CSV table of C-alpha atoms in Angstrom, one decimal:
chain,number,residue,atom,x,y,z
C,446,UNK,CA,-15.2,-4.2,11.4
C,447,UNK,CA,-13.7,-3.4,8.0
C,448,UNK,CA,-11.6,-6.3,6.7
C,449,UNK,CA,-9.8,-7.5,3.6
C,450,UNK,CA,-8.8,-11.1,3.0
C,451,UNK,CA,-6.7,-12.3,0.1
C,452,UNK,CA,-6.3,-15.8,-1.1
C,453,UNK,CA,-4.3,-17.8,-1.7
C,454,UNK,CA,-1.3,-16.6,0.3
C,455,UNK,CA,1.1,-18.0,-2.3
C,456,UNK,CA,0.7,-19.4,-5.8
C,457,UNK,CA,3.1,-21.1,-8.1
C,458,UNK,CA,2.2,-21.3,-11.8
C,459,UNK,CA,3.8,-22.6,-14.9
C,460,UNK,CA,4.4,-20.1,-17.7
C,461,UNK,CA,1.1,-19.9,-19.6
C,462,UNK,CA,-1.0,-21.4,-16.9
C,463,UNK,CA,-3.9,-19.0,-16.2
C,464,UNK,CA,-5.3,-18.5,-12.7
C,465,UNK,CA,-7.1,-16.0,-10.4
C,466,UNK,CA,-6.3,-14.3,-7.2
C,467,UNK,CA,-9.1,-13.5,-4.8
C,468,UNK,CA,-9.8,-10.4,-2.5
C,469,UNK,CA,-12.7,-10.7,-0.2
C,470,UNK,CA,-13.8,-7.6,1.7
C,471,UNK,CA,-16.2,-6.5,4.4
C,472,UNK,CA,-16.5,-2.8,4.7
C,473,UNK,CA,-19.2,-0.2,5.6
C,474,UNK,CA,-19.6,1.2,2.1
C,475,UNK,CA,-17.0,1.1,-0.6
C,476,UNK,CA,-15.4,4.1,-2.3
C,477,UNK,CA,-13.0,2.1,-4.2
C,478,UNK,CA,-11.0,-1.2,-4.4
C,479,UNK,CA,-7.4,-1.1,-5.5
C,480,UNK,CA,-5.0,-3.7,-6.9
C,481,UNK,CA,-1.3,-3.1,-6.5
C,482,UNK,CA,1.8,-5.1,-7.5
C,483,UNK,CA,4.8,-5.2,-5.2
C,484,UNK,CA,8.2,-6.4,-6.3
C,485,UNK,CA,10.8,-7.4,-3.6
C,486,UNK,CA,12.5,-4.4,-2.1
C,487,UNK,CA,10.1,-2.0,-3.8
C,488,UNK,CA,6.9,-0.1,-2.9
C,489,UNK,CA,3.5,-1.1,-4.2
C,490,UNK,CA,2.8,-0.1,-7.8
C,491,UNK,CA,-0.7,0.8,-8.7
C,492,UNK,CA,-2.6,-1.5,-11.2
C,493,UNK,CA,-6.3,-0.9,-11.1
C,494,UNK,CA,-9.1,0.9,-9.3
C,495,UNK,CA,-12.7,-0.6,-9.3
C,496,UNK,CA,-15.6,1.4,-8.0
C,497,UNK,CA,-18.8,-0.6,-8.4
C,498,UNK,CA,-20.0,-4.2,-8.7
C,499,UNK,CA,-19.8,-5.5,-12.2
C,500,UNK,CA,-16.9,-3.3,-13.2
C,501,UNK,CA,-13.9,-4.8,-15.0
C,502,UNK,CA,-10.5,-3.4,-15.9
C,503,UNK,CA,-7.8,-4.9,-18.1
C,504,UNK,CA,-4.1,-4.3,-18.5
C,505,UNK,CA,-2.0,-6.7,-20.7
C,506,UNK,CA,-2.4,-10.2,-19.1
C,507,UNK,CA,-4.3,-8.9,-16.0
C,508,UNK,CA,-8.0,-8.4,-15.6
C,509,UNK,CA,-9.7,-7.2,-12.4
C,510,UNK,CA,-13.3,-7.8,-11.6
C,511,UNK,CA,-15.5,-6.7,-8.7
C,512,UNK,CA,-18.6,-8.0,-7.0
C,513,UNK,CA,-20.4,-6.7,-3.9
C,514,UNK,CA,-18.2,-9.0,-1.7
C,515,UNK,CA,-15.0,-9.8,-3.6
C,516,UNK,CA,-12.7,-8.9,-6.4
C,517,UNK,CA,-10.7,-11.2,-8.6
C,518,UNK,CA,-7.4,-10.6,-10.4
C,519,UNK,CA,-7.3,-12.9,-13.4
C,520,UNK,CA,-3.9,-13.6,-14.9
C,521,UNK,CA,-4.0,-15.0,-18.4
C,522,UNK,CA,-1.0,-16.9,-19.8
C,523,UNK,CA,1.4,-15.5,-17.2
C,524,UNK,CA,5.1,-14.9,-17.8
C,525,UNK,CA,7.9,-15.1,-15.3
C,526,UNK,CA,8.0,-11.3,-15.2
C,527,UNK,CA,4.5,-11.4,-13.6
C,528,UNK,CA,6.1,-12.9,-10.5
C,529,UNK,CA,5.4,-10.5,-7.6
C,530,UNK,CA,3.2,-10.0,-4.6
C,531,UNK,CA,-0.3,-8.7,-5.5
C,532,UNK,CA,-2.0,-6.5,-2.9
C,533,UNK,CA,-5.6,-5.6,-2.6
C,534,UNK,CA,-6.8,-2.5,-0.7
C,535,UNK,CA,-10.3,-1.0,-0.1
C,536,UNK,CA,-11.3,2.5,0.7
C,537,UNK,CA,-14.3,2.4,3.0
C,538,UNK,CA,-17.0,4.9,2.5
C,539,UNK,CA,-18.8,5.2,5.8
C,540,UNK,CA,-15.9,4.9,8.2
C,541,UNK,CA,-13.7,7.8,7.2
C,542,UNK,CA,-12.4,9.4,4.0
C,543,UNK,CA,-8.8,8.8,4.6
C,544,UNK,CA,-8.5,5.2,5.6
C,545,UNK,CA,-7.4,2.4,3.4
C,546,UNK,CA,-7.5,-1.3,4.4
C,547,UNK,CA,-4.9,-3.5,2.9
C,548,UNK,CA,-4.9,-7.3,2.5
C,549,UNK,CA,-1.8,-9.3,3.3
C,550,UNK,CA,-1.2,-10.1,-0.4
C,551,UNK,CA,-0.8,-13.1,-2.7
C,552,UNK,CA,2.8,-14.1,-3.6
C,553,UNK,CA,2.8,-15.2,-7.2
C,554,UNK,CA,5.7,-17.2,-8.7
C,555,UNK,CA,5.6,-18.0,-12.4
C,556,UNK,CA,8.0,-20.7,-13.5
C,557,UNK,CA,9.5,-20.7,-17.0
B,746,UNK,CA,9.6,12.9,-12.5
B,747,UNK,CA,10.8,11.3,-9.3
B,748,UNK,CA,7.4,10.6,-7.7
B,749,UNK,CA,7.7,9.7,-4.0
B,750,UNK,CA,11.3,9.6,-2.6
B,751,UNK,CA,12.1,8.0,0.7
B,752,UNK,CA,15.4,8.3,2.6
B,753,UNK,CA,17.3,6.4,4.0
B,754,UNK,CA,16.7,3.1,2.3
B,755,UNK,CA,18.1,1.1,5.2
B,756,UNK,CA,18.8,2.1,8.9
B,757,UNK,CA,19.8,0.2,12.0
B,758,UNK,CA,19.1,1.8,15.4
B,759,UNK,CA,19.7,0.9,19.0
B,760,UNK,CA,16.7,0.9,21.4
B,761,UNK,CA,16.0,4.4,22.7
B,762,UNK,CA,17.6,6.2,19.8
B,763,UNK,CA,15.6,8.7,17.8
B,764,UNK,CA,15.5,9.3,14.0
B,765,UNK,CA,13.6,10.8,11.2
B,766,UNK,CA,12.5,9.0,8.1
B,767,UNK,CA,12.2,11.4,5.2
B,768,UNK,CA,9.5,11.4,2.5
B,769,UNK,CA,9.3,13.9,-0.4
B,770,UNK,CA,6.9,14.0,-3.4
B,771,UNK,CA,7.0,16.1,-6.5
B,772,UNK,CA,3.5,15.6,-7.8
B,773,UNK,CA,1.9,18.4,-5.8
B,774,UNK,CA,-0.3,15.9,-3.9
B,775,UNK,CA,-2.1,17.2,-0.9
B,776,UNK,CA,-2.6,13.8,0.8
B,777,UNK,CA,0.4,12.0,2.2
B,778,UNK,CA,0.6,9.0,4.5
B,779,UNK,CA,2.9,6.7,6.3
B,780,UNK,CA,2.5,2.9,6.5
B,781,UNK,CA,4.4,0.1,8.1
B,782,UNK,CA,4.6,-3.4,6.5
B,783,UNK,CA,5.3,-6.4,8.7
B,784,UNK,CA,5.4,-10.1,7.6
B,785,UNK,CA,1.9,-11.7,7.6
B,786,UNK,CA,0.2,-8.3,8.0
B,787,UNK,CA,-1.2,-5.9,5.5
B,788,UNK,CA,0.1,-2.4,5.2
B,789,UNK,CA,-1.0,-0.5,8.3
B,790,UNK,CA,-1.6,3.3,8.4
B,791,UNK,CA,0.5,5.2,10.9
B,792,UNK,CA,-0.3,8.9,10.3
B,793,UNK,CA,-1.6,10.9,7.4
B,794,UNK,CA,-1.9,14.5,6.2
B,795,UNK,CA,-4.4,16.2,3.9
B,796,UNK,CA,-2.3,19.3,3.5
B,797,UNK,CA,0.4,21.5,5.0
B,798,UNK,CA,-0.2,22.0,8.7
B,799,UNK,CA,-2.8,19.2,8.9
B,800,UNK,CA,-2.0,15.8,10.3
B,801,UNK,CA,-4.0,13.0,11.9
B,802,UNK,CA,-3.5,9.6,13.4
B,803,UNK,CA,-4.0,6.3,11.5
B,804,UNK,CA,-4.4,2.8,12.9
B,805,UNK,CA,-1.0,2.4,14.6
B,806,UNK,CA,0.3,5.9,15.6
B,807,UNK,CA,1.9,5.2,19.0
B,808,UNK,CA,5.6,5.9,19.1
B,809,UNK,CA,5.6,8.0,16.0
B,810,UNK,CA,5.3,11.7,15.3
B,811,UNK,CA,4.7,13.6,12.1
B,812,UNK,CA,4.5,17.2,10.9
B,813,UNK,CA,3.7,18.7,7.5
B,814,UNK,CA,5.3,22.2,6.9
B,815,UNK,CA,5.2,22.0,3.1
B,816,UNK,CA,3.2,20.2,0.5
B,817,UNK,CA,6.3,18.3,-0.7
B,818,UNK,CA,7.6,16.8,2.6
B,819,UNK,CA,6.1,14.6,5.2
B,820,UNK,CA,8.8,13.3,7.7
B,821,UNK,CA,8.1,10.5,10.2
B,822,UNK,CA,9.9,10.7,13.6
B,823,UNK,CA,10.6,7.9,16.0
B,824,UNK,CA,11.3,9.6,19.3
B,825,UNK,CA,12.6,6.6,21.3
B,826,UNK,CA,13.0,3.5,19.1
B,827,UNK,CA,11.8,0.2,20.3
B,828,UNK,CA,12.4,-3.3,18.8
B,829,UNK,CA,8.6,-3.5,18.0
B,830,UNK,CA,9.2,-0.7,15.5
B,831,UNK,CA,11.4,-2.9,13.3
B,832,UNK,CA,9.6,-2.9,10.0
B,833,UNK,CA,9.6,-1.6,6.5
B,834,UNK,CA,8.1,1.9,6.3
B,835,UNK,CA,6.4,3.2,3.2
B,836,UNK,CA,5.3,6.7,2.4
B,837,UNK,CA,2.5,7.4,-0.1
B,838,UNK,CA,0.7,10.3,-1.7
B,839,UNK,CA,-2.4,11.0,-3.7
B,840,UNK,CA,-4.6,13.9,-4.8
B,841,UNK,CA,-6.6,15.0,-1.8
B,842,UNK,CA,-9.8,15.8,-3.6
B,843,UNK,CA,-9.8,12.4,-5.4
B,844,UNK,CA,-10.6,10.0,-2.5
B,845,UNK,CA,-11.0,7.3,-5.1
B,846,UNK,CA,-7.6,8.0,-6.6
B,847,UNK,CA,-4.8,5.5,-6.0
B,848,UNK,CA,-1.9,6.2,-3.7
B,849,UNK,CA,1.6,6.4,-5.1
B,850,UNK,CA,4.2,4.7,-2.9
B,851,UNK,CA,7.9,5.2,-2.4
B,852,UNK,CA,10.3,2.3,-2.3
B,853,UNK,CA,10.4,2.2,1.5
B,854,UNK,CA,12.8,2.5,4.4
B,855,UNK,CA,13.9,-0.8,6.0
B,856,UNK,CA,14.4,-0.1,9.7
B,857,UNK,CA,15.9,-2.5,12.3
B,858,UNK,CA,15.9,-1.7,16.0
B,859,UNK,CA,18.4,-3.6,18.1
């Protein structure tokens, strides 16, 4: 069964304290892995797409990496404005073109 | 460029009432989808469409109907609301041919069924 698990559920960091969020996945083939940011009362906002193991993408203080079983979202020197819920989603290859499996997210709080 | 627009933002219904959640996008995306988001659960796909006149069921379709008469609009209908349908509903769209392309989400409709 296709499955996505994110950890930790919640994370509190001091401003400047770097850390990583994890997204473990079990899917039959992988067309793509997506990271989104979701602010309270808003819809998910796209951050990155990763397609193959070894791929990395960066945007400001965020860096996403991908292996065959998991992805990490590294946050370097976070600021309070990075506080949000970060969602991971996978697009399975073998089980249908139109299905996306979402994790339950990591709630990040960055304290000033 | 408005992106994906959902209306209403909030709605309270009584059990058994019907309503339509509206979703419109101005990006000429062929693929559109509806998700529900509940505490402790990931976004779950309700229905999706790959173009006007084409719809299909997702993971949790029971109690919901959809139709797609234009590229821009993809309404979600609750025929007889139940308390279990209390949730936040998100509409999303993406380019159809680009299955690896990200989905773009609206800001959601928060629905309470009493």
